[in-house]
Coordinates of C-alpha atoms in Angstrom, one line a residue:
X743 CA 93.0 104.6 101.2
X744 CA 95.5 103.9 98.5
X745 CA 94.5 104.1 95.1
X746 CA 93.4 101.8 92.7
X747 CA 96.5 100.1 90.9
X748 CA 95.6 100.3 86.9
X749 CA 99.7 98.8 86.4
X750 CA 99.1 96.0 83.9
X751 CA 95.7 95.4 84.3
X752 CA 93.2 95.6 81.2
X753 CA 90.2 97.1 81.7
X754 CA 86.8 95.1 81.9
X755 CA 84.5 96.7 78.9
X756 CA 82.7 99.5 79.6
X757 CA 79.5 97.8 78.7
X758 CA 80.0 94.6 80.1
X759 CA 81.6 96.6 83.6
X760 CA 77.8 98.7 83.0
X761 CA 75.7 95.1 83.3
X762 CA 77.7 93.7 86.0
X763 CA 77.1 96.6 88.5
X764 CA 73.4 97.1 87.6
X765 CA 73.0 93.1 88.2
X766 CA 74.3 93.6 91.5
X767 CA 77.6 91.3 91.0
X768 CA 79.7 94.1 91.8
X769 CA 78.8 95.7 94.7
X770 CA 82.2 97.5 95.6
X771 CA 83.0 94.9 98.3
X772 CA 86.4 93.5 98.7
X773 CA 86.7 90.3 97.4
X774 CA 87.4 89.0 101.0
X775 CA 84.6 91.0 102.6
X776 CA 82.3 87.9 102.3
X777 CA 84.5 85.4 103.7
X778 CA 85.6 87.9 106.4
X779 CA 81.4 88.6 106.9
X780 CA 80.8 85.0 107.3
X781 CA 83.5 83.9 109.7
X782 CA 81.8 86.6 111.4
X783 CA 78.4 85.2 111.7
X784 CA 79.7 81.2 112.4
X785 CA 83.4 81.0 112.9
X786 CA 83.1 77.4 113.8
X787 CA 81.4 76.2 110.7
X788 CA 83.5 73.8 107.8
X789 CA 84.7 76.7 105.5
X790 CA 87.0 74.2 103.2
X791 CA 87.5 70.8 102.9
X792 CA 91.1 69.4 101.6
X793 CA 90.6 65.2 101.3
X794 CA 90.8 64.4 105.2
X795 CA 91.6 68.1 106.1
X796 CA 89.0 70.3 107.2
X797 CA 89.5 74.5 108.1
X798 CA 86.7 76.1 109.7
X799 CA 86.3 80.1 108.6
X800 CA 87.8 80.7 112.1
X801 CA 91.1 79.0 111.3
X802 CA 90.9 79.8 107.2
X803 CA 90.8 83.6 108.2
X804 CA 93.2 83.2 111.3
X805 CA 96.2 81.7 109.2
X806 CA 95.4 83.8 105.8
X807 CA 95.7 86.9 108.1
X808 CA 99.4 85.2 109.6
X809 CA 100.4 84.0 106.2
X810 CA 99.7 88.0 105.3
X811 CA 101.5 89.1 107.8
X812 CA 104.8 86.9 107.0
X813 CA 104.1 87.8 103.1
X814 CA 104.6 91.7 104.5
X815 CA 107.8 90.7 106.6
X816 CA 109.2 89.3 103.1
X817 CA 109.1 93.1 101.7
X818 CA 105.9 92.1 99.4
X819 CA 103.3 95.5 99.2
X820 CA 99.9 96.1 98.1
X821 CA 100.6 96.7 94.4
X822 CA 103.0 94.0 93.7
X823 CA 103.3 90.3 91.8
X824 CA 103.8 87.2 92.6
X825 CA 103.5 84.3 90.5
X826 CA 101.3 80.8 92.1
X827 CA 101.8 77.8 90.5
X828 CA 100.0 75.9 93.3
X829 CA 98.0 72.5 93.1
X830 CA 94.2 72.7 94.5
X831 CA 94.7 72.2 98.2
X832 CA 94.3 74.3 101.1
X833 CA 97.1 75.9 101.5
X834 CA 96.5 78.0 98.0
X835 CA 93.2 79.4 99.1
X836 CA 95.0 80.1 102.2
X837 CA 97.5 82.1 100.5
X838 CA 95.5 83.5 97.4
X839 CA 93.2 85.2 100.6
X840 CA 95.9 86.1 101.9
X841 CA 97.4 87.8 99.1
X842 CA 94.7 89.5 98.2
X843 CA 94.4 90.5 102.6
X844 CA 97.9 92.1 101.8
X845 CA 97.3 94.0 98.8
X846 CA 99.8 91.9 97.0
X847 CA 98.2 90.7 93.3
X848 CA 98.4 87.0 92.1
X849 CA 99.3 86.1 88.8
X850 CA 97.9 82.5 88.6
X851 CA 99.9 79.6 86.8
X852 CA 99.4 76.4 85.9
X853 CA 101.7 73.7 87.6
X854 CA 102.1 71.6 83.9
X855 CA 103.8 75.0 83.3
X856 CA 107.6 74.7 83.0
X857 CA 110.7 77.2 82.9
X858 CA 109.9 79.2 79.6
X859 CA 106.1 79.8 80.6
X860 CA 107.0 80.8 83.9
X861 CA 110.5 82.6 83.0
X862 CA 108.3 85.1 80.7
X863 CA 105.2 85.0 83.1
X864 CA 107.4 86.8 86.3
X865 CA 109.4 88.8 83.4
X866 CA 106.2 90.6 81.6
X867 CA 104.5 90.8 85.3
X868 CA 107.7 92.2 86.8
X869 CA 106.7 89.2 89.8
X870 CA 108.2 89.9 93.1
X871 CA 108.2 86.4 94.0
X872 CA 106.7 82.6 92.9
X873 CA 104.6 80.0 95.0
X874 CA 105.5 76.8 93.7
X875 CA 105.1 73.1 95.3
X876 CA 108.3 71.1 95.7
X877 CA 107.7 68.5 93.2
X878 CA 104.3 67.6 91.2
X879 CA 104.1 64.1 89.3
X880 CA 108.0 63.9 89.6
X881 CA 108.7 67.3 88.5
X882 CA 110.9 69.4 90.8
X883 CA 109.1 72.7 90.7
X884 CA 111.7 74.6 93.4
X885 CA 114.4 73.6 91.4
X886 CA 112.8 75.6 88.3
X887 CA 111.3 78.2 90.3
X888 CA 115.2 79.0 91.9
X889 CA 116.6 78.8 88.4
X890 CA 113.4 81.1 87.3
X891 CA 115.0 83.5 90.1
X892 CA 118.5 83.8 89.1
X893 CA 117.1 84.4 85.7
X894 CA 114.5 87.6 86.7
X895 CA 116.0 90.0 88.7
X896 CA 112.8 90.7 89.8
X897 CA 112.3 88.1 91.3
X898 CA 113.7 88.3 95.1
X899 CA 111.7 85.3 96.5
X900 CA 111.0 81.8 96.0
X901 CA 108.2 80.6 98.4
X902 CA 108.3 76.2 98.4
X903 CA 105.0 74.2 99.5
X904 CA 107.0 71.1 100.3
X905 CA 108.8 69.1 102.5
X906 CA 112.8 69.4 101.6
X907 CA 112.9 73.6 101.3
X908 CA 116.7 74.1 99.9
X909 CA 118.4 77.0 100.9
X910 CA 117.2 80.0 99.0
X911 CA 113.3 79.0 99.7
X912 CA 110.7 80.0 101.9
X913 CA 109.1 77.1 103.5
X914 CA 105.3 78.1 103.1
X915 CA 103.8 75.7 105.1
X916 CA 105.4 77.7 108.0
X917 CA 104.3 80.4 106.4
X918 CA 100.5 79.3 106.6
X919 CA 100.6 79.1 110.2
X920 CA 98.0 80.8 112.1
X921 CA 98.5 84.0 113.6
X922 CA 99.7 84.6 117.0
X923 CA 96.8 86.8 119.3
X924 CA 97.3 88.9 122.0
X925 CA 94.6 88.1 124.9
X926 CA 93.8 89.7 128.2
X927 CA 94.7 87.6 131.3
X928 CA 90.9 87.5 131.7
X929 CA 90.2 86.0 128.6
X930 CA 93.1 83.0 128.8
X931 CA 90.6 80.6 130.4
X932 CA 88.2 80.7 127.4
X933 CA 88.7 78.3 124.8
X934 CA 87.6 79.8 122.0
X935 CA 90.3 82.2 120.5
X936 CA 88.7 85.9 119.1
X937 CA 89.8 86.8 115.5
X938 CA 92.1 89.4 115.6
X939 CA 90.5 92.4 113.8
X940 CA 91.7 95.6 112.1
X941 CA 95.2 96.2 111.8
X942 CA 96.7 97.4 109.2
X943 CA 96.4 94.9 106.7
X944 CA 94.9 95.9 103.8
X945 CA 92.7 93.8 101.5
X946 CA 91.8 94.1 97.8
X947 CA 89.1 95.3 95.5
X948 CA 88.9 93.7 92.1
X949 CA 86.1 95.7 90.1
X950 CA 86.2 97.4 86.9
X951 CA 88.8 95.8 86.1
X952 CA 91.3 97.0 88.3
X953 CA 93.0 96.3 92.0
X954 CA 92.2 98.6 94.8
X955 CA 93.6 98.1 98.3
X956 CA 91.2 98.8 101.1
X957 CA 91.5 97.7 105.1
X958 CA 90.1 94.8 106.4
X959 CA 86.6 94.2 106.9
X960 CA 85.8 94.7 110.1

């Protein structure tokens, strides 16, 4: 199991840490063992609703366990930053779950923040990478986020929710795309796909104030 990572994290207080445990609201579950539980128990039922988009917990786990995969493909591991200055829609819970599936820890932004806030934010969090839309009320977010990059060395990815990615992006719509499963020649004819399962994916534990990779929930 890897260890807990304490980089950059404070510390919940020891009394207040104390309380939460005796009241039962840490219960050393990962954070995703409750979705993962419940797309367990009723795959097919609404999970999240985006205006006319709807995800059941079938297709919220499937494509947060691809985006997860791709995020690994990009170099990211359980451990590092990345900076998400996305608006409420589906495809941030898609990719905060899968962030936290991976390991990887998100360092949330708001989107009325501009290149100073966000310059410092990936400097001081040493960010591997920043989820930003393509443009928000006329604002062209990818532009900063790619000028963000050339000015943090850290930084070594710029992940765009839009739909004119410029070279140098990661298109992460694509990224959000469910992931591909392997079936048995008996099982083609069914029409309900089976969530893969295990794998080496790792989730993450937020409790006492720190991050602890675990594996999936089975």
């Amino acid at each position: 199991m890897t260890r807990p990572s304490r980089a950059s994290i404070v510390p919940w207080p020891d009394e207040a840490a104390a309380a939460y445990r005796a009241k039962g609201y840490w219960d050393g579950r990962p954070l995703g063992a409750r979705l993962y539980a419940a797309a367990d128990a009723d795959p097919d039922a609404v999970c999240l609703v985006d205006g006319e988009r709807r995800l059941s917990y079938r297709e919220l786990t499937a494509r947060a366990d691809g985006a997860a995969t791709r995020l690994r493909a990009l170099g990211l591991r359980p451990g590092d930053r990345v900076v998400v200055q996305l608006p409420n829609c589906w495809e941030f819970v898609v990719l905060t779950v899968a962030l936290l599936r991976l390991g990887v820890l998100p360092v949330m932004a708001l989107t009325a923040h501009r290149q100073g806030e966000i310059s410092s934010v990936a400097a001081v969090a040493r960010a591997r990478a920043l989820l930003v839309p393509g443009t928000v009320r006329d604002f062209d977010h990818q532009a900063m986020a790619l000028a963000v990059a050339a000015q943090v060395p850290e930084v070594e990815h710029v992940l765009v929710l839009g739909d004119d990615v410029r070279d140098g992006g990661v298109d992460l719509r694509a990224l959000c795309a469910g992931r591909r499963r392997r079936r048995r020649a008996r099982d083609a004819r069914r029409d309900r796909p089976r969530r893969e399962r295990g794998g080496a994916l790792p989730a993450v534990r937020r409790h006492d104030g720190h991050a602890q990779a675990d594996r999936p929930h089975p």
